[in-house]
Short mmCIF file of C-alpha atoms and ligand atoms in Angstrom, two decimals:
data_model
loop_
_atom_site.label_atom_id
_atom_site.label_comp_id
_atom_site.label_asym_id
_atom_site.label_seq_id
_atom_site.Cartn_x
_atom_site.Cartn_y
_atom_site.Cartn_z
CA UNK A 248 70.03 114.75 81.09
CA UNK A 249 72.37 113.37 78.41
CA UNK A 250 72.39 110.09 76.97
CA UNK A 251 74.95 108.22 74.97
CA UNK A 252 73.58 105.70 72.44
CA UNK A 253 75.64 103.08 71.13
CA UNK A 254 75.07 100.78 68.14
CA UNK A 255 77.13 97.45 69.43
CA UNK A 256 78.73 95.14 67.04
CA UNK A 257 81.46 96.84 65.15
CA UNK A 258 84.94 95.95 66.32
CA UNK A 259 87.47 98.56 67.62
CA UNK A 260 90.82 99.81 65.33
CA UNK A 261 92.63 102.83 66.04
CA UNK A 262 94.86 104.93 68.45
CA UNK A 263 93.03 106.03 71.43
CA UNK A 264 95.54 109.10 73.48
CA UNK A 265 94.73 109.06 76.57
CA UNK A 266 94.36 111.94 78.65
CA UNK A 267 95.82 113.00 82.44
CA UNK A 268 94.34 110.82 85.63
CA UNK A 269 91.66 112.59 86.73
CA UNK A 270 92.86 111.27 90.25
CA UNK A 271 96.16 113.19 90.30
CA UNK A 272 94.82 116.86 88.35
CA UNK A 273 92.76 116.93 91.62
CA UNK A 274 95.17 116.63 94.22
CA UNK A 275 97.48 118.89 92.25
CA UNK A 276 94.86 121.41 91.70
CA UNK A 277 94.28 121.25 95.58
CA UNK A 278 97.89 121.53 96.39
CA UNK A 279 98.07 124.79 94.45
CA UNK A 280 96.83 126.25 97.78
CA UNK A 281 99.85 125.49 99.60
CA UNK A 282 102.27 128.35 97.45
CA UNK A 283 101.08 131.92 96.72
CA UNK A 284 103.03 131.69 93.59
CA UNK A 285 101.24 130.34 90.30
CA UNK A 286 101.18 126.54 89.70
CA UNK A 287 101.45 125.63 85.63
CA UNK A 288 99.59 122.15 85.19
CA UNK A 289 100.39 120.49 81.75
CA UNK A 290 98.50 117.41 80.15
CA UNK A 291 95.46 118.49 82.25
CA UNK A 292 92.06 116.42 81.48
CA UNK A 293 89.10 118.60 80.90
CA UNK A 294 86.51 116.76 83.07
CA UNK A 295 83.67 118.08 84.98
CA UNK A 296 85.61 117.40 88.10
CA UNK A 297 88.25 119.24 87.44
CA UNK A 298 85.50 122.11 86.81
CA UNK A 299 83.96 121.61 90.02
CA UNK A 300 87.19 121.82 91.78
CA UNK A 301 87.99 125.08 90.45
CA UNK A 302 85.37 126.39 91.53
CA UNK A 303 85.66 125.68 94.91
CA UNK A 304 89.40 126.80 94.97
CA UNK A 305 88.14 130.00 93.42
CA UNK A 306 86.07 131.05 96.28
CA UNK A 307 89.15 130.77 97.87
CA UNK A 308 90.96 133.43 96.08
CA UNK A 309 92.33 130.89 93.58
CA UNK A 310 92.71 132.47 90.03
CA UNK A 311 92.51 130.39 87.65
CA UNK A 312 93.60 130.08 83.65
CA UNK A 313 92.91 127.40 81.15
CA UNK A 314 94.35 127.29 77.44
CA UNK A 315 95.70 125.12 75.37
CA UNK A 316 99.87 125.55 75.65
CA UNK A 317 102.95 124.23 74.03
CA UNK A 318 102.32 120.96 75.68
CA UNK A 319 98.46 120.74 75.57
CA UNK A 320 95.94 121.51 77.89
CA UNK A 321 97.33 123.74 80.85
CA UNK A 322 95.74 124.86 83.93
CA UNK A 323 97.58 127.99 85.68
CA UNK A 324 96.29 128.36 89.36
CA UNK A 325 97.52 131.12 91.55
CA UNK A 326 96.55 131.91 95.27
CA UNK A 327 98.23 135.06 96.33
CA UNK A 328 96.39 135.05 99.29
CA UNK A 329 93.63 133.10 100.46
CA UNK A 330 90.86 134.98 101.04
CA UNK A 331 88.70 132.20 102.60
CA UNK A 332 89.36 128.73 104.10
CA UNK A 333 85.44 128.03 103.90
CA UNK A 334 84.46 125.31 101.61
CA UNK A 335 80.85 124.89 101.71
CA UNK A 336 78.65 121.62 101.48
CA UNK A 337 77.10 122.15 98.16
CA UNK A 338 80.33 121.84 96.47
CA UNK A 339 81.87 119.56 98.71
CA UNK A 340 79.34 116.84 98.10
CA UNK A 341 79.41 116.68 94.46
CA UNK A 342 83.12 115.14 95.00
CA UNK A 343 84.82 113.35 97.72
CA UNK A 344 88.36 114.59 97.54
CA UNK A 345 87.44 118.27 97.49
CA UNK A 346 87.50 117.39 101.14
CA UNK A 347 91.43 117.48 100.71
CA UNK A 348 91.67 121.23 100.37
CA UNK A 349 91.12 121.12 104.58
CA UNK A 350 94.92 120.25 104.60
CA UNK A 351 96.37 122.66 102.48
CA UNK A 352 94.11 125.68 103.77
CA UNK A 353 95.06 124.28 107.31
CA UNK A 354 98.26 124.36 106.41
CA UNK A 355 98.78 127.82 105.00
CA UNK A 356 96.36 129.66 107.13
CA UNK A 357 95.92 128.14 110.36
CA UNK A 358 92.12 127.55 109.85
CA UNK A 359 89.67 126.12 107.59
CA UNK A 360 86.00 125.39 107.78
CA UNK A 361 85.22 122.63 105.27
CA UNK A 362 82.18 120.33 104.85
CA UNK A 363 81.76 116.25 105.00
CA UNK A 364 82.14 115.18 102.52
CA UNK A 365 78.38 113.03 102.90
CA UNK A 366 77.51 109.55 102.05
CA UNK A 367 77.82 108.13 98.18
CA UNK A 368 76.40 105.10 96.17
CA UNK A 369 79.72 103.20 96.58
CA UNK A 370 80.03 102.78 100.39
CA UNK A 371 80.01 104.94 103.29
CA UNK A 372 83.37 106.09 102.94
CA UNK A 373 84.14 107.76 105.94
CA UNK A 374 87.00 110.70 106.41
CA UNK A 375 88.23 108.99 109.97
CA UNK A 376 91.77 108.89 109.03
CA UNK A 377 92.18 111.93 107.40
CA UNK A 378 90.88 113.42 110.36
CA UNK A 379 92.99 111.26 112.85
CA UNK A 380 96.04 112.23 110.66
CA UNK A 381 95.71 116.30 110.79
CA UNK A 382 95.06 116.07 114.29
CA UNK A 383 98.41 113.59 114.78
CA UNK A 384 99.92 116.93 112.99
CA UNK A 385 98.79 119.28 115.97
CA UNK A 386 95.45 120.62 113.99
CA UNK A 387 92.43 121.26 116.76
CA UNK A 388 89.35 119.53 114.92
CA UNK A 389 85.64 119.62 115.73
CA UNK A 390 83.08 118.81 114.07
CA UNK A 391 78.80 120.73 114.16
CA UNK A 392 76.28 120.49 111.61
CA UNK A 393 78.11 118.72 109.41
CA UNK A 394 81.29 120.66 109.21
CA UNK A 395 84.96 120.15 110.02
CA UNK A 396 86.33 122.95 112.12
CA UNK A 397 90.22 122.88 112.57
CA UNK A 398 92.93 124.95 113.66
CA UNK A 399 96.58 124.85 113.91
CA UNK A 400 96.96 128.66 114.94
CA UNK A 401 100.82 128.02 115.53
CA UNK A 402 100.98 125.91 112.77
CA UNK A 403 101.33 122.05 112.03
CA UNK A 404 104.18 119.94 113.93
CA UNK A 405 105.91 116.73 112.25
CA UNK A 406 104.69 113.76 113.86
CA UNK A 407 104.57 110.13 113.36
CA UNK A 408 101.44 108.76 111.89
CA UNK A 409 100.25 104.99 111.50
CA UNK A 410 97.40 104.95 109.46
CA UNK A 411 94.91 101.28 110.35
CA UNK A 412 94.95 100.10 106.57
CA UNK A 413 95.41 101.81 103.05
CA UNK A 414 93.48 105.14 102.23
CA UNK A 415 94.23 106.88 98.66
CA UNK A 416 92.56 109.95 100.06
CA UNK A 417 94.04 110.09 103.62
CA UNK A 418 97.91 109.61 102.71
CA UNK A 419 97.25 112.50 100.43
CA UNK A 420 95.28 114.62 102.13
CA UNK A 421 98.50 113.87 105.10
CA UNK A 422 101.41 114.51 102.91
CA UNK A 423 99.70 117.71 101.53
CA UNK A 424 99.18 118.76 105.31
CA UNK A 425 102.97 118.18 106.97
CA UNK A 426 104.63 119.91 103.95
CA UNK A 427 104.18 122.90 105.74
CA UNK A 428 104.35 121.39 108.91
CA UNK A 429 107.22 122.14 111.42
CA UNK A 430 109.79 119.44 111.87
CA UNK A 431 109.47 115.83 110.22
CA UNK A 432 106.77 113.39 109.83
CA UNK A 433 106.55 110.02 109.33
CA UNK A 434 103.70 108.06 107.54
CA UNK A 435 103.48 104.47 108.00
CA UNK A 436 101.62 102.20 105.89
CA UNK A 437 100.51 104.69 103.17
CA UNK A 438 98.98 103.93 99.91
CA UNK A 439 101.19 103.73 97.21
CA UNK A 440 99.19 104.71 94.25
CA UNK A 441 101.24 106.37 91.49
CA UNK A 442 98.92 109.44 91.48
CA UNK A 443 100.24 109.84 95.18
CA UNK A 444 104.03 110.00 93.49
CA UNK A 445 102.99 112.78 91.27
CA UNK A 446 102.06 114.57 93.55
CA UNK A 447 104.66 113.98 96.18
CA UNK A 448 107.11 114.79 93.23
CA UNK A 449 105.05 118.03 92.28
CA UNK A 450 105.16 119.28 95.96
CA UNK A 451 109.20 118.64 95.61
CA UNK A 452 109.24 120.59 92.59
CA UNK A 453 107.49 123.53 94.73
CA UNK A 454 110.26 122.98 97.00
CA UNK A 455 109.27 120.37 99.40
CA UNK A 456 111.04 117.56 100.99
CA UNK A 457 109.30 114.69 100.33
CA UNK A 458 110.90 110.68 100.00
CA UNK A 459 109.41 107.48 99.94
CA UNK A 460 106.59 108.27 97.68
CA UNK A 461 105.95 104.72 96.18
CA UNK A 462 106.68 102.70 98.88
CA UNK A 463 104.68 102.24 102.26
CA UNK A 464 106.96 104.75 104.41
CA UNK A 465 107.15 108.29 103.12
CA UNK A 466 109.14 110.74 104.93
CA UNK A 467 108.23 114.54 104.85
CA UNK A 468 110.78 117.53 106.21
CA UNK A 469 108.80 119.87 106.49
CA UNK A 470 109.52 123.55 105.01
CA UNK A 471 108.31 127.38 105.66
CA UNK A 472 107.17 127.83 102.12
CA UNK A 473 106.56 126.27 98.58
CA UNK A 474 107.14 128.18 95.19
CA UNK A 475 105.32 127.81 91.87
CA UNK A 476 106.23 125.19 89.54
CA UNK A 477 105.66 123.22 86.21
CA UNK A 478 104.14 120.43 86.44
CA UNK A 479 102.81 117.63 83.87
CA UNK A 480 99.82 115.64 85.47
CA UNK A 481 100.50 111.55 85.23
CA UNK A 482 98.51 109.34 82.12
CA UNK A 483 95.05 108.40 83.37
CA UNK A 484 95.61 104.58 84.16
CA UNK A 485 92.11 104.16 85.12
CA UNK A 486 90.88 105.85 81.54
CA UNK A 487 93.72 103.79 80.02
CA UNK A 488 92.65 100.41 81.63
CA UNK A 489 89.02 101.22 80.57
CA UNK A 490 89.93 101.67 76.90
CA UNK A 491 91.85 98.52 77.07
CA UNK A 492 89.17 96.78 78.07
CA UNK A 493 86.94 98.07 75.92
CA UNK A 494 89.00 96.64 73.14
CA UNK A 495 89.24 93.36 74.73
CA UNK A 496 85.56 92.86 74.97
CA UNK A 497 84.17 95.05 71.42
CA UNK A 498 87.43 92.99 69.63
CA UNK A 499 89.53 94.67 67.13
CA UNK A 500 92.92 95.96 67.97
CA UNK A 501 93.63 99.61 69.72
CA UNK A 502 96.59 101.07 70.49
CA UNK A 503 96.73 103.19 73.23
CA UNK A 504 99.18 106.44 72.88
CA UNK A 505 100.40 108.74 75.93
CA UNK A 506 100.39 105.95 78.53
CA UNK A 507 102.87 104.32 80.34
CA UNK A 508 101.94 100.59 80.28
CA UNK A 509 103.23 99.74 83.95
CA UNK A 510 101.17 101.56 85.57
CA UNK A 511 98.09 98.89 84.11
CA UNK A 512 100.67 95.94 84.22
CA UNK A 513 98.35 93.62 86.11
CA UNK A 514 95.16 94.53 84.04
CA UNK A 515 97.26 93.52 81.19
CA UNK A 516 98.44 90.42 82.52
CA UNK A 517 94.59 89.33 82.78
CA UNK A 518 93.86 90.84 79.34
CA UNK A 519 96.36 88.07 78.01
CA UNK A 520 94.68 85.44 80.40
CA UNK A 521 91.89 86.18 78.95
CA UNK A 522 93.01 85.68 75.31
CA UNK A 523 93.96 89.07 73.96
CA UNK A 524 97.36 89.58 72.30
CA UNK A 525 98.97 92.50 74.05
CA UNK A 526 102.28 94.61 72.79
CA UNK A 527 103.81 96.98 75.44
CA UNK A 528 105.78 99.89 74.28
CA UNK A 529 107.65 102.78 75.43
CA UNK A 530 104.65 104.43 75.79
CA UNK A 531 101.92 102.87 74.02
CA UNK A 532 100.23 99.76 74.53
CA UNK A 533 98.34 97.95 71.40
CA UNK A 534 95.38 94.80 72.56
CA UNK A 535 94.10 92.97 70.03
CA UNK A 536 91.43 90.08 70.15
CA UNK A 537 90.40 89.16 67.14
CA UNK A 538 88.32 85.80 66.16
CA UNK A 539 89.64 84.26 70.04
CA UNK A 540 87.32 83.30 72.51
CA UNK A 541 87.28 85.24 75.70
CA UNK A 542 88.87 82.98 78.38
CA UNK A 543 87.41 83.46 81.59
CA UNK A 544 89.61 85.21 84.64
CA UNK A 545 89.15 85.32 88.28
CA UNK A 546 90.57 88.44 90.40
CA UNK A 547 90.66 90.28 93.25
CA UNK A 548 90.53 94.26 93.45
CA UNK A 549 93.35 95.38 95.98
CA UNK A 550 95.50 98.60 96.56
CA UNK A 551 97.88 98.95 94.06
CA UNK A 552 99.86 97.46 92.47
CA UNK A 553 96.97 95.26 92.57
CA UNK A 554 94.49 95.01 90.80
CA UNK A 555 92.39 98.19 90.66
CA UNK A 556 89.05 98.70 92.08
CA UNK A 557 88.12 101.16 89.36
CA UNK A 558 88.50 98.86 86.76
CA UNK A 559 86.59 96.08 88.38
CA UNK A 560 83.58 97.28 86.87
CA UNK A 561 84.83 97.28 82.86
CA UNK A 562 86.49 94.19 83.35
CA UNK A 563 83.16 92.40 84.34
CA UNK A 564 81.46 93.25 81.39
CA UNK A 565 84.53 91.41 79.08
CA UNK A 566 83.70 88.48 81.46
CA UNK A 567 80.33 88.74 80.78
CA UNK A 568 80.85 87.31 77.20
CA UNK A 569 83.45 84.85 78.23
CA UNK A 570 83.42 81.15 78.05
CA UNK A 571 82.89 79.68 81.38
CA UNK A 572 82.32 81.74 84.97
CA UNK A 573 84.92 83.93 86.27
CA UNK A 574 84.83 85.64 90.14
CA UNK A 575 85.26 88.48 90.72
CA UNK A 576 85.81 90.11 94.18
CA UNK A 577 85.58 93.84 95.33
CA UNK A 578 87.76 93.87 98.50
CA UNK A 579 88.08 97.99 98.38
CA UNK A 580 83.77 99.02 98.72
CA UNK A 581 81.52 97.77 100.52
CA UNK A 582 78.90 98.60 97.85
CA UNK A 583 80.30 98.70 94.15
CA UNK A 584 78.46 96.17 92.12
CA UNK A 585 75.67 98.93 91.66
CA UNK A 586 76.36 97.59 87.56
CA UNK A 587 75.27 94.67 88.06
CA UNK A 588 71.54 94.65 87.27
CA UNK A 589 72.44 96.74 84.88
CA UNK A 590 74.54 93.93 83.40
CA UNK A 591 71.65 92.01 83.57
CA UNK A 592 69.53 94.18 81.69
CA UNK A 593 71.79 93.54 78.39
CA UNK A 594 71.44 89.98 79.16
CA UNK A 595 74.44 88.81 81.24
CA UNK A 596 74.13 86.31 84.28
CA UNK A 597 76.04 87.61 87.28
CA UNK A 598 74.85 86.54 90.41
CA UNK A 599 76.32 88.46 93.70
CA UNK A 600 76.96 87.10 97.38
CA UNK A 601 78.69 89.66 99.44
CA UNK A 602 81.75 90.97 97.80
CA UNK A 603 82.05 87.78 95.36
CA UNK A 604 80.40 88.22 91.56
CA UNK A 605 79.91 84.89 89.77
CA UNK A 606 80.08 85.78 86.11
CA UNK A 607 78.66 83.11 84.14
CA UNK A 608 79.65 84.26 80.40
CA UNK A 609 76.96 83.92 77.70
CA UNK A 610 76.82 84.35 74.11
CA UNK A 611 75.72 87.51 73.49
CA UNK A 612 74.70 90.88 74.62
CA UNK A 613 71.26 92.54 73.53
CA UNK A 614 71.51 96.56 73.67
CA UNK A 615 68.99 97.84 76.28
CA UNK A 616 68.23 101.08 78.21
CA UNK A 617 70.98 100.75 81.33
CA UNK A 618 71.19 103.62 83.90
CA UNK A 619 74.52 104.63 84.48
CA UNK A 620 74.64 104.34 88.53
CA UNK A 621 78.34 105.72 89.01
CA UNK A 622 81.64 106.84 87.31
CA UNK A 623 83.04 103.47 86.58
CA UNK A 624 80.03 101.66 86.64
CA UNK A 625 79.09 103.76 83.45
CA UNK A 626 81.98 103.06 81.84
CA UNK A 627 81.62 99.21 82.09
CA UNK A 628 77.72 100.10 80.36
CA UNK A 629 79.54 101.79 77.69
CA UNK A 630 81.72 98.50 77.12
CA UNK A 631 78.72 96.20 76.97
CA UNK A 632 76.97 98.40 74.94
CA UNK A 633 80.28 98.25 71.99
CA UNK A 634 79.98 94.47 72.54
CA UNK A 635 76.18 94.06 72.38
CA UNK A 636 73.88 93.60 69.17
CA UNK A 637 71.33 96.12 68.71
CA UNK A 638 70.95 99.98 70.62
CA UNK A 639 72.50 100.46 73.89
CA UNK A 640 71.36 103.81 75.71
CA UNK A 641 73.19 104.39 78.57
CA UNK A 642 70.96 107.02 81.12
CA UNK A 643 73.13 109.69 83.52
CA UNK A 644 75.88 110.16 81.28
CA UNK A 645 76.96 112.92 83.75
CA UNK A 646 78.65 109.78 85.76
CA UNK A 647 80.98 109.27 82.74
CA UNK A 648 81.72 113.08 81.96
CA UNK A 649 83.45 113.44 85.66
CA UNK A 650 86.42 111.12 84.38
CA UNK A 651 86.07 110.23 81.01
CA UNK A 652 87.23 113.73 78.39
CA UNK A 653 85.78 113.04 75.11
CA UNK A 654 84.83 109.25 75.47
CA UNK A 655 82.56 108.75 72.50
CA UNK A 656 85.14 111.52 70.21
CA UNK A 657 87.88 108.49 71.07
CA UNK A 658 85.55 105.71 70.29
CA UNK A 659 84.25 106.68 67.17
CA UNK A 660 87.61 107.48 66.13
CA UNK A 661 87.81 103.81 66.11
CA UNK A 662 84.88 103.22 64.81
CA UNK A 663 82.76 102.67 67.45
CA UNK A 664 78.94 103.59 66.35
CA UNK A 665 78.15 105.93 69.74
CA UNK A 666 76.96 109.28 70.44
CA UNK A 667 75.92 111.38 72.92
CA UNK A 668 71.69 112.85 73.10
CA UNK A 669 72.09 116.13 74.44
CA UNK A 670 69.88 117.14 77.77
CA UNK A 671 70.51 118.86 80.96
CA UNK A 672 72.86 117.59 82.97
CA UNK A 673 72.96 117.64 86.79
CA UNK A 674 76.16 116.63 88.60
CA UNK A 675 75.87 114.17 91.80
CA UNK A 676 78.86 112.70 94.04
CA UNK A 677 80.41 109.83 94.09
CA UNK A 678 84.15 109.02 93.57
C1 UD1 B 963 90.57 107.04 95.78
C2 UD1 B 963 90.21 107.30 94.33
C3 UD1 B 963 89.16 106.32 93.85
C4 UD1 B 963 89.61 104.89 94.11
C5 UD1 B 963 90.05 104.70 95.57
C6 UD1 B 963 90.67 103.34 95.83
C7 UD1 B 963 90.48 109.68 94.06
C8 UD1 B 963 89.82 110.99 93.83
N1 UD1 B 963 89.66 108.64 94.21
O1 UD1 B 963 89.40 107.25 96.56
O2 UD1 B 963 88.98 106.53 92.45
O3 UD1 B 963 88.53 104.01 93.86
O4 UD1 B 963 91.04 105.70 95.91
O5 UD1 B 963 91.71 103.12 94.95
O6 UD1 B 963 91.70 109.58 94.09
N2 UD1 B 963 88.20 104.86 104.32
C9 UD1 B 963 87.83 104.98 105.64
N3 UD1 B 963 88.20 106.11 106.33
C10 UD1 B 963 88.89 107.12 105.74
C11 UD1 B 963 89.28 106.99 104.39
C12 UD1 B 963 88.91 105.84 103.70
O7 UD1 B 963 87.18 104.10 106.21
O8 UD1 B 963 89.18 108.14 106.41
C13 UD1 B 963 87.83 103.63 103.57
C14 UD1 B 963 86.90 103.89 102.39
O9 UD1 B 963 85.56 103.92 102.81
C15 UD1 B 963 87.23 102.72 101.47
C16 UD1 B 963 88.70 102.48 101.74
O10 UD1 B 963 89.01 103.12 102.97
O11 UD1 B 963 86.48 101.59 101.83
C17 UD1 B 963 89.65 102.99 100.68
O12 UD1 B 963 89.33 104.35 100.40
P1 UD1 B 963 90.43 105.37 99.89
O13 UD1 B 963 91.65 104.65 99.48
O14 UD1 B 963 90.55 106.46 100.89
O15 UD1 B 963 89.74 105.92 98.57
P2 UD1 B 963 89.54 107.42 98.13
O16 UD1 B 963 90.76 108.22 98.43
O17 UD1 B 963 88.23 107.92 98.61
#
């Protein structure tokens, strides 16, 4: 299993690129399924989810092409025909949205056979919605041994759909589903995530009619078929927000190249709360702390635009060293302060009571052995560790290589003292 070891102490200065979300190559991978004519992705992260997921859409009859193109890393994916709508539970549960091919196999052949998606370490995470929202489109579903059965022989029908409160996952895995569909549907209260815009505008630029995408309300007419298209994948707000954080907390001053700094407005408005100095550009952000004391800062993790959950984790460990006590509440999972003993192993005092963390900020970090316990979680480990004195190792690294490409290549590129200890690596679920 590999390890990443991390000298703390030396402050951050450099450029740090940062790559394309994770969250959105995913969905756009998945939605590949929906044309049987080839689907260029530019600015595509190498990640091991983006692995997994292609080979899960490979069993499919997905063919699939990496290189590095004109504009970086590309990923072609072409589905002439789908040769199976199975997608079995040993790749399912090593990631949660894989579940999302059900719509787009549903959609193009009638049928699918996909597994839960199974419980993971940061809450039960159920896939009610997405359910309730294929059947609202017509789709047949039942459910034995752990598999989602579901047919729409005739095809999908436009409908409207309300969903209870905000799912990432279920607005997608909708909008990917009544593309196809016959007629119009209408999605109410919808998450309005940007990845969900990129890929609503993807699916337009393989000839859908999407609107709305941004807003609560999106609107889908649905077509007969999609073509292939170009398509570059969004910056990686999450990896962006992490990296600003990380210079927040190790010190320094980063600048952060490829990004577009609105997308992480409100993590930057806390940054500056917190003391940084913070420069927003076209598309580069710079943060630099550099003998100020870190202020302490409350906040709440909401949809977005608010503040996001998958930065909650990095941003406790800059509170960790600040001076005073901070709270922090996780209003997303039930279950996603899984860092915080962890924390406490470096030496910070965090005390938990339901979905509140009191951060009480102390002086200074001692590196330890931490256990990375999930994908964000390890990247708030990794933070510590820059900030601590003495050797961090951080344990299941495999956590941080589903969403981070080349994390310790970008922080020793700005002079960050970490590398990796090769072992094997196993890959579990969780985001
Ligand atoms: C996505 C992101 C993840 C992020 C999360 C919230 C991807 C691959 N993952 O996850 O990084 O942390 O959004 O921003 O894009 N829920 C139900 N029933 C459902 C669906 C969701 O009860 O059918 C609950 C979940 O358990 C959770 C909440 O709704 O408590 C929000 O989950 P959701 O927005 O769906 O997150 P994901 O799409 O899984």
């Amino acid at each position: 299993m590999d390890r990443i070891a991390i000298e703390g102490g030396s402050p951050l200065f450099g450029d740090i690129p940062i790559s394309g979300a994770k969250n959105s190559a995913i969905k756009l991978m998945a939605a590949s399924l929906l044309t049987s004519e080839p689907i260029r992705l530019t600015n595509m992260p190498r990640l091991a989810d983006t692995r997994l997921l292609g080979r899960l859409l490979a069993r499919f009859g997905t063919q699939i092409s990496e290189s590095d193109g004109p504009d970086g890393q590309q990923t072609v994916l072409h589905t002439p025909e789908i040769t199976s709508s199975f997608a079995p539970y040993d790749l399912v549960r090593q990631m949660r949205a894989s579940f999302n091919v059900l719509g787009p196999l549903l959609a193009r052949t009638g049928h699918a056979k996909v597994s839960l998606p199974g419980g993971c370490t940061i809450g039960a995470r159920p896939v009610d919605l997405h359910l309730k929202a294929l059947e609202a489109l017509g789709a047949h579903i039942d459910m034995h041994e752990g598999y989602v059965f579901a047919q729409a022989p005739r095809g999908l029908k436009g409908a409207e759909i309300e969903f209870p409160f905000v799912s990432v996952g279920a607005t997608e895995h909708a909008l990917m589903a009544a593309v196809l569909a016959h007629g119009t549907t209408v999605m109410k209260n919808c998450a309005c995530e940007p990845e969900i815009a990129d890929l609503a505008e993807c699916l337009n630029a393989m000839g859908a009619k999407v609107s709305g995408q941004g807003t609560t309300t999106i609107v889908v007419e649905g077509v007969t078929s999609l073509h292939g298209t170009d398509w570059s994948v969004i910056c990686d707000r999450i990896e962006a927000g992490t990296y600003a954080v990380a210079g927040a907390t190790a010190g320094g001053e980063v600048r952060l190249t490829r990004v577009r700094p609105e997308l992480i407005a409100i993590l930057l408005d806390k940054l500056v709360e917190a003391g940084c100095e913070v420069e927003r550009g076209t598309d580069t952000v710079t943060i630099r702390r550099k003998d100020a004391k870190i202020r302490p800062v409350d906040l709440t993790t909401d949809v977005y635009p608010g503040f996001a959950t998958d930065l909650q984790a990095q941003f406790m460990a800059l509170m960790t060293l600040a001076d005073g006590e901070s709270v922090i509440r996780e209003t997303i999972f039930e279950n996603r302060f899984m860092h915080v003993p962890e924390l406490g192993r470096l030496g910070a005092d965090i005390r938990v009571t339901g979905n509140e963390a009191r951060v009480h900020g102390v002086a200074e970090l001692r590196g330890a052995q931490v256990m990375a316990t999930d994908l964000r979680a390890s990247a708030c480990l990794v933070i510590a560790g820059l900030a601590a004195r003495g050797e961090t190792i951080v344990n299941r690294v495999y956590h941080l290589d589903r969403g981070f490409e080349n994390l310790e290549g970008k922080l020793s590129a700005c002079g960050a003292n970490i590398k990796r200890l090769k072992g094997d690596t196993p890959i579990m679920e969780e985001e």
